[in-house]
mmCIF file of C-alpha atoms in Angstrom:
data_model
loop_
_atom_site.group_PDB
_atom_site.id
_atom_site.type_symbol
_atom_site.label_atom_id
_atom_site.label_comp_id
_atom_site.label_asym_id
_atom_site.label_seq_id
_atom_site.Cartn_x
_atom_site.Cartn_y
_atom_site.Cartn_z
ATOM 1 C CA UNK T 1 10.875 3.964 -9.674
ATOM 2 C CA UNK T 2 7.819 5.851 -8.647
ATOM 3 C CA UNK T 3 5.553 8.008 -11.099
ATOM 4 C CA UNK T 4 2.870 10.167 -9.108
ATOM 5 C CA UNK T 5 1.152 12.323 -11.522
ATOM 6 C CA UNK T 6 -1.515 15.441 -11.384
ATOM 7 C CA UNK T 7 -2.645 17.775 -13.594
ATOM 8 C CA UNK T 8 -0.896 20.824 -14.070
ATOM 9 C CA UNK T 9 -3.015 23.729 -13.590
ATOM 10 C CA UNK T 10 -6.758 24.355 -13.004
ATOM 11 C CA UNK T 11 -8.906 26.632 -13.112
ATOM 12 C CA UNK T 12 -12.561 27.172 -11.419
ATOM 13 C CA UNK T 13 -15.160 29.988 -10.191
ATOM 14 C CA UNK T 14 -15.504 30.679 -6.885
ATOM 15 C CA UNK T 15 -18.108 28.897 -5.036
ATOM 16 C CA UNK T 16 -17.984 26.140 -6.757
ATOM 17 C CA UNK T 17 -16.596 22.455 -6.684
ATOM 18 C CA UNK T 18 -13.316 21.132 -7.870
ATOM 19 C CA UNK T 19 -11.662 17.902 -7.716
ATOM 20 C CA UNK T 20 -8.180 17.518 -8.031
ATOM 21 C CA UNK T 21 -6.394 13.801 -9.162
ATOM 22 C CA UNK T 22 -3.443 12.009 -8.425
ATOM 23 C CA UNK T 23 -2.125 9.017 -9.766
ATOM 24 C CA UNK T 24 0.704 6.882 -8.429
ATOM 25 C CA UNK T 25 2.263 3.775 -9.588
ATOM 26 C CA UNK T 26 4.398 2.623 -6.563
ATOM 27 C CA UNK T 27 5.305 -0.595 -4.403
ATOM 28 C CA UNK T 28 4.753 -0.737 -0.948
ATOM 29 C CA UNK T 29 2.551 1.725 -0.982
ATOM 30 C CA UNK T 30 1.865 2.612 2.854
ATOM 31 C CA UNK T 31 -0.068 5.899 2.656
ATOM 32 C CA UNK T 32 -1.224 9.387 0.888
ATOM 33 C CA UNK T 33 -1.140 12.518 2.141
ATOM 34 C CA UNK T 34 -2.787 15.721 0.424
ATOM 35 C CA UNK T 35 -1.074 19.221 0.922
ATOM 36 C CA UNK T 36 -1.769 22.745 0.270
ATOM 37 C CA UNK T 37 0.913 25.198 -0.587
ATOM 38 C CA UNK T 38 0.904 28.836 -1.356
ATOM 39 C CA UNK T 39 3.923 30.881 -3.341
ATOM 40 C CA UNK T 40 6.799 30.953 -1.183
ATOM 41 C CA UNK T 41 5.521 29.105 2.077
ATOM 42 C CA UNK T 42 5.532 25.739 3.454
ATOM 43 C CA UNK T 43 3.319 22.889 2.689
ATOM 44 C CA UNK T 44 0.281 22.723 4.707
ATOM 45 C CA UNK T 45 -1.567 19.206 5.474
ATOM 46 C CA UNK T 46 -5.139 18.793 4.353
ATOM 47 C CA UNK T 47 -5.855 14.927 4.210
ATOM 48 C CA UNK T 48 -4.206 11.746 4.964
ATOM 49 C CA UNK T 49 -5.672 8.094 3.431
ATOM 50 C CA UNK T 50 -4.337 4.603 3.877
ATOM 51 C CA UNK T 51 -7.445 2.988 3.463
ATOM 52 C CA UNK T 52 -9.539 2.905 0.531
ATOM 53 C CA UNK T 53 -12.861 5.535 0.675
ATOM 54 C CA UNK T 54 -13.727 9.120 1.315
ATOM 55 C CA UNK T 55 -12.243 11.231 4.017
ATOM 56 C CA UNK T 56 -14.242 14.299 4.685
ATOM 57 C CA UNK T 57 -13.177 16.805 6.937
ATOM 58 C CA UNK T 58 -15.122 20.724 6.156
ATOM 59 C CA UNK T 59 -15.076 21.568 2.826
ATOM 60 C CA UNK T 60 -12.157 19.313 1.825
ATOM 61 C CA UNK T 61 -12.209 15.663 1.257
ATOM 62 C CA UNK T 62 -10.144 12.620 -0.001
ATOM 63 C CA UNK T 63 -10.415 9.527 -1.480
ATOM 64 C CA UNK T 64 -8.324 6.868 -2.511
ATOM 65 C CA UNK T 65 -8.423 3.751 -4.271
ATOM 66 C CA UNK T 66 -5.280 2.059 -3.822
ATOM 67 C CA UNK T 67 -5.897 -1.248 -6.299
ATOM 68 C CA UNK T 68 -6.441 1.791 -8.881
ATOM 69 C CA UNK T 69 -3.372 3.539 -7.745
ATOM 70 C CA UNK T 70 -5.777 6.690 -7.815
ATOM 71 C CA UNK T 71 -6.933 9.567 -5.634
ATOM 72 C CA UNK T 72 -8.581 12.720 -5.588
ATOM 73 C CA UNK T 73 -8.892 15.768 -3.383
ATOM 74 C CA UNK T 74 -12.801 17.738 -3.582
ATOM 75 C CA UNK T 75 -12.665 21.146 -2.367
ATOM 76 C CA UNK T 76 -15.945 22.620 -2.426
ATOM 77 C CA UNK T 77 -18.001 25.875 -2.058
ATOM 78 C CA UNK T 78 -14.192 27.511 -3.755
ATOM 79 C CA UNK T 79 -12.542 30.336 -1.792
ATOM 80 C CA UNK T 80 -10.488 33.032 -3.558
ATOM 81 C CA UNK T 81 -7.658 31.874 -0.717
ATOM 82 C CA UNK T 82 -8.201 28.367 -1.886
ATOM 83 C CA UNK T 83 -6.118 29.584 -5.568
ATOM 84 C CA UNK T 84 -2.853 27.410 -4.421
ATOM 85 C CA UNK T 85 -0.753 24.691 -5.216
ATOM 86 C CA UNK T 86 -1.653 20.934 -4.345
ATOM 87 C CA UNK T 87 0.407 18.265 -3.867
ATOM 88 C CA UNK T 88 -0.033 14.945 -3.249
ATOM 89 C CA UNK T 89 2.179 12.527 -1.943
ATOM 90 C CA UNK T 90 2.353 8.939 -1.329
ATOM 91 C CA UNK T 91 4.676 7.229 1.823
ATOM 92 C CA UNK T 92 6.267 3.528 0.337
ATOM 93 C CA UNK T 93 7.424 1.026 3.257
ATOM 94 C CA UNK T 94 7.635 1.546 6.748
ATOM 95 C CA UNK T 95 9.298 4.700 7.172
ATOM 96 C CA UNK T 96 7.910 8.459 6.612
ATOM 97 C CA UNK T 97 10.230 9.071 3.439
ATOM 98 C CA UNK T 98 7.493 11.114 1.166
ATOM 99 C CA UNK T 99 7.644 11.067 -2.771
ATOM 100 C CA UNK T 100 5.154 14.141 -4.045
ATOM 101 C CA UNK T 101 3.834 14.574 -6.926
ATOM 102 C CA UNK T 102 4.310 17.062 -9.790
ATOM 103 C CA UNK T 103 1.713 19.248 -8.230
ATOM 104 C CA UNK T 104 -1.438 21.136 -9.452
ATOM 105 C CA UNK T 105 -1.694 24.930 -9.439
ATOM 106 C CA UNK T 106 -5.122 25.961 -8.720
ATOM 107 C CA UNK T 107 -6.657 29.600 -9.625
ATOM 108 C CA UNK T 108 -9.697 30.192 -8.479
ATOM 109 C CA UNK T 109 -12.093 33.027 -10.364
ATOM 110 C CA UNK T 110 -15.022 34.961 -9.412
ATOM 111 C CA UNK D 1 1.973 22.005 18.519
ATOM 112 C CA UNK D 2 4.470 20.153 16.144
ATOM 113 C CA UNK D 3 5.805 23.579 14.964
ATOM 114 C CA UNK D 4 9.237 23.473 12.728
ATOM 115 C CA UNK D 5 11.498 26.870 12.348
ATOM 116 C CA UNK D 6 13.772 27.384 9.722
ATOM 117 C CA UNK D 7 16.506 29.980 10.036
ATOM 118 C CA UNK D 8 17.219 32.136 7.934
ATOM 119 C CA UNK D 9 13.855 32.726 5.982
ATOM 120 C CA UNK D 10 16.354 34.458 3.139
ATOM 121 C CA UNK D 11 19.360 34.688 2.385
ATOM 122 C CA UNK D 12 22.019 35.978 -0.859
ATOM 123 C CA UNK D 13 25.063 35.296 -0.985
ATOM 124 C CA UNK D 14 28.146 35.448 -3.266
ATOM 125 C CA UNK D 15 28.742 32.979 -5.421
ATOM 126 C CA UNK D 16 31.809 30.571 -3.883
ATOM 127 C CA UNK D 17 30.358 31.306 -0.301
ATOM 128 C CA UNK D 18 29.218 28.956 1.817
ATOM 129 C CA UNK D 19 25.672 29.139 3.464
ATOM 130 C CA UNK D 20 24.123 27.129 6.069
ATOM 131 C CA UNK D 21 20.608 26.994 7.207
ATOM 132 C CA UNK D 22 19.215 25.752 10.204
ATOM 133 C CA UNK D 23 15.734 23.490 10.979
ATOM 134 C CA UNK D 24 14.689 22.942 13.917
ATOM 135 C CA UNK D 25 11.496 20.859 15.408
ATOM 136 C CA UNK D 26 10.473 23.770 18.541
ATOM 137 C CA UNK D 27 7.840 21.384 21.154
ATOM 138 C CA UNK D 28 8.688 17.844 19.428
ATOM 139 C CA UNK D 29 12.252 15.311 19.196
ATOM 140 C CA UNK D 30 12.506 14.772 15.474
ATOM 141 C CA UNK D 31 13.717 11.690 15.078
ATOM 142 C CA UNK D 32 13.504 12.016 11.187
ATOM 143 C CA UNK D 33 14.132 15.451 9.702
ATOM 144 C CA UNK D 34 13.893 15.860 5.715
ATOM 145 C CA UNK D 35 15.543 18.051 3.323
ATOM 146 C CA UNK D 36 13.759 19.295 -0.082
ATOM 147 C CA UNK D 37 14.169 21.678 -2.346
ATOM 148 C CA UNK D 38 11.798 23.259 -4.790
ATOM 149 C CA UNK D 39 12.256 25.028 -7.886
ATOM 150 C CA UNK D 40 9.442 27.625 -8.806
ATOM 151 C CA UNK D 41 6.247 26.559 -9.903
ATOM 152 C CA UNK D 42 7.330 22.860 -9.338
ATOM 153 C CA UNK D 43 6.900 20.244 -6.770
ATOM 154 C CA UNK D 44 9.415 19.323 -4.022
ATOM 155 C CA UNK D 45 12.325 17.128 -4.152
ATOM 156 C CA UNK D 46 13.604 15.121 -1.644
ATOM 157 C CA UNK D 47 17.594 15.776 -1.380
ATOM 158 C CA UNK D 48 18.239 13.829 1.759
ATOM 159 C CA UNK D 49 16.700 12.280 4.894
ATOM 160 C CA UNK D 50 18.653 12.564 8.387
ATOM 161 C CA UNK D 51 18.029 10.496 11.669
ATOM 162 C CA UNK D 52 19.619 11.998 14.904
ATOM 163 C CA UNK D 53 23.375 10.803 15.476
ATOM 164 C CA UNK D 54 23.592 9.278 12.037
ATOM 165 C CA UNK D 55 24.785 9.797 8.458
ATOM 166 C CA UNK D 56 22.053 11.730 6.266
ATOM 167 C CA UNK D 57 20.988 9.324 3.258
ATOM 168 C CA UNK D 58 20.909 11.101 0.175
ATOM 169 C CA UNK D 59 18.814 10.694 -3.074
ATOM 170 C CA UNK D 60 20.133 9.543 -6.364
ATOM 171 C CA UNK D 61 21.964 12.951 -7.769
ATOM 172 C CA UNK D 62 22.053 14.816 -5.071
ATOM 173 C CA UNK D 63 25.863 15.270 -4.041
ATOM 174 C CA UNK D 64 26.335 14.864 -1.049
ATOM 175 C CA UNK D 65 29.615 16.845 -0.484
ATOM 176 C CA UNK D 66 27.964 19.877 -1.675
ATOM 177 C CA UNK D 67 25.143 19.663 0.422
ATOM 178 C CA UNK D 68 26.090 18.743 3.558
ATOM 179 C CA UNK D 69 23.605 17.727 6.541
ATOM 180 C CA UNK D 70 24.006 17.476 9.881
ATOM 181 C CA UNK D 71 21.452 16.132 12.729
ATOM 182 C CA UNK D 72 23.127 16.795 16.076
ATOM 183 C CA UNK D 73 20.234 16.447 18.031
ATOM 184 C CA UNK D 74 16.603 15.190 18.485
ATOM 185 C CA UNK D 75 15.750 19.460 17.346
ATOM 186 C CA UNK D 76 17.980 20.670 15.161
ATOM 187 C CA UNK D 77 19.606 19.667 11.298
ATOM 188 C CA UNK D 78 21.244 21.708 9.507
ATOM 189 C CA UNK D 79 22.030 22.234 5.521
ATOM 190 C CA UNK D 80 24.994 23.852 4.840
ATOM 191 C CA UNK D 81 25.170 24.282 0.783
ATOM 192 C CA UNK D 82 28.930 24.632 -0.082
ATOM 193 C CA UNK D 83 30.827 26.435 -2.893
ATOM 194 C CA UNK D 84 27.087 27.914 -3.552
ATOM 195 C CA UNK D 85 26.527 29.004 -7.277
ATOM 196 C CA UNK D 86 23.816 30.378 -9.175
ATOM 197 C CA UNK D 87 22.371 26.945 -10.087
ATOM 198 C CA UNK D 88 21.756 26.061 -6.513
ATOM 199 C CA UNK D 89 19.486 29.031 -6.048
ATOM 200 C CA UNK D 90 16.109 27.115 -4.708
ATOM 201 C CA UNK D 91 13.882 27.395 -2.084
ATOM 202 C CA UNK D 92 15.143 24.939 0.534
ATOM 203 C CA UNK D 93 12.074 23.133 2.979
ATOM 204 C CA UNK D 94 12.888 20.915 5.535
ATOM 205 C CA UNK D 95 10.371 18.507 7.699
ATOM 206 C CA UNK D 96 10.303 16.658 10.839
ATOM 207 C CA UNK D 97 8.898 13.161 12.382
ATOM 208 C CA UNK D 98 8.985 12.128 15.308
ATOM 209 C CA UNK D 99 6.956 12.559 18.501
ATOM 210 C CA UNK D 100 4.359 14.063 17.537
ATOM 211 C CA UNK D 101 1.028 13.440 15.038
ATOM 212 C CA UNK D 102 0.525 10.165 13.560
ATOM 213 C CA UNK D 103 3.667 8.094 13.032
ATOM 214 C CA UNK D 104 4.784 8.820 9.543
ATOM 215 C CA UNK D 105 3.492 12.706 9.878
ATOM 216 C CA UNK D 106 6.214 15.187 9.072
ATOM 217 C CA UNK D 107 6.008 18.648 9.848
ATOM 218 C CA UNK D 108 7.273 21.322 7.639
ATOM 219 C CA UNK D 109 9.065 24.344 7.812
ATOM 220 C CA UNK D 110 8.472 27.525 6.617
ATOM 221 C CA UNK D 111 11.325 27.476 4.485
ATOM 222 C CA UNK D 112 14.253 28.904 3.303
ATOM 223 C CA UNK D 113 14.930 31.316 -0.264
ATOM 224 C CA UNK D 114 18.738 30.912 -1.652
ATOM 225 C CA UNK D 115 19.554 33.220 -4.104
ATOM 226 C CA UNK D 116 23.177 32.784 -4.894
ATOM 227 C CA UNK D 117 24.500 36.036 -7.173
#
């Protein structure tokens, strides 16, 4: 089986920085993908890593360590339109099949 | 580009009915098209994969006479839930691969809200 875990909720102040985790135990692990999904709409992709290290791209990034089974995703300088869900999910073998994770609701303050 | 409808956006229905709802991939072939399903404040759950011209494969629990998929062509699938009841009230998201983006992209929908009375 696969387990693919992230916090449940968080909570930060706008302008600020946040980093969201994700842990996966999984064989044949062939990819990562971050999303971003609001109440009622579809996933959005942010981030994609196969390799280990830091993708940046704006205010988002991702990293992944895949001999750790662990990655993050950094949003900084927080957005009230940033409050969303985020999902990671990890591709296993050579197809596109996704697994996500449980998810991590995100509410941004002022 | 890579843009995916889903049709309809909402939809009730009795319970008994039958309701089918389309996805289509509009400026790519999907060769791979996805079918999830998401219960509120939760994550997404794959229900079945479909490759054009050939039998959807279903997860583990996911029956597959009740939920029955269909992948005609390279741009359209379709989910039609059968004998709907209350329980199967979800939102319903499907995806694409294919042509477009990075091989092992998919493309989401906007998805689709069943609320079965």
């Amino acid at each position: 089986g696969q387990n693919i875990d992230q916090p449940t909720e968080m909570t930060a102040t706008e302008g600020a920085i946040v980093q969201i985790n994700c842990t996966y135990q999984t064989s044949g692990f062939n990819g990562l993908f971050w999303y971003q999904q609001h109440a009622g709409e579809a996933p959005t992709f942010l981030s994609y890593n196969v390799l280990d290290g830091l993708e940046e791209k704006g205010r988002f990034s991702s990293f992944l360590s895949r001999s750790k089974g662990y990655s993050y995703l950094l949003l900084k300088e927080l957005q009230m339109k940033d409050s969303a869900s985020y999902l990671c999910a990890v591709i296993v073998g050579g197809g596109n099949k996704l697994t996500f994770g449980t998810g991590t609701q995100l509410k941004v303050e002022l | 580009g890579a843009v995916v409808s889903q049709h309809p956006s909402r939809v009730i229905c009795k319970s008994g009915t039958s309701v089918k709802i389309e996805c289509r991939s509009l400026d790519f072939q999907a060769t791979t098209m996805f079918w999830y399903r998401q219960f509120p404040k939760k994550s997404l759950m794959l229900m079945a994969t479909s490759n054009e011209g050939s039998k959807a494969t279903y997860e583990q629990g996911v029956e597959k006479d009740k939920f029955l998929i269909n992948h005609a062509s390279l741009t359209l699938s379709t989910l039609t839930v059968t004998s709907a009841h209350p329980e199967d009230s979800s939102f319903y998201i499907c995806s694409a691969a294919g042509t477009s983006g990075f091989y092992n992209e998919q493309f989401f929908g906007p998805g689709t809200r069943l609320t079965v009375l």
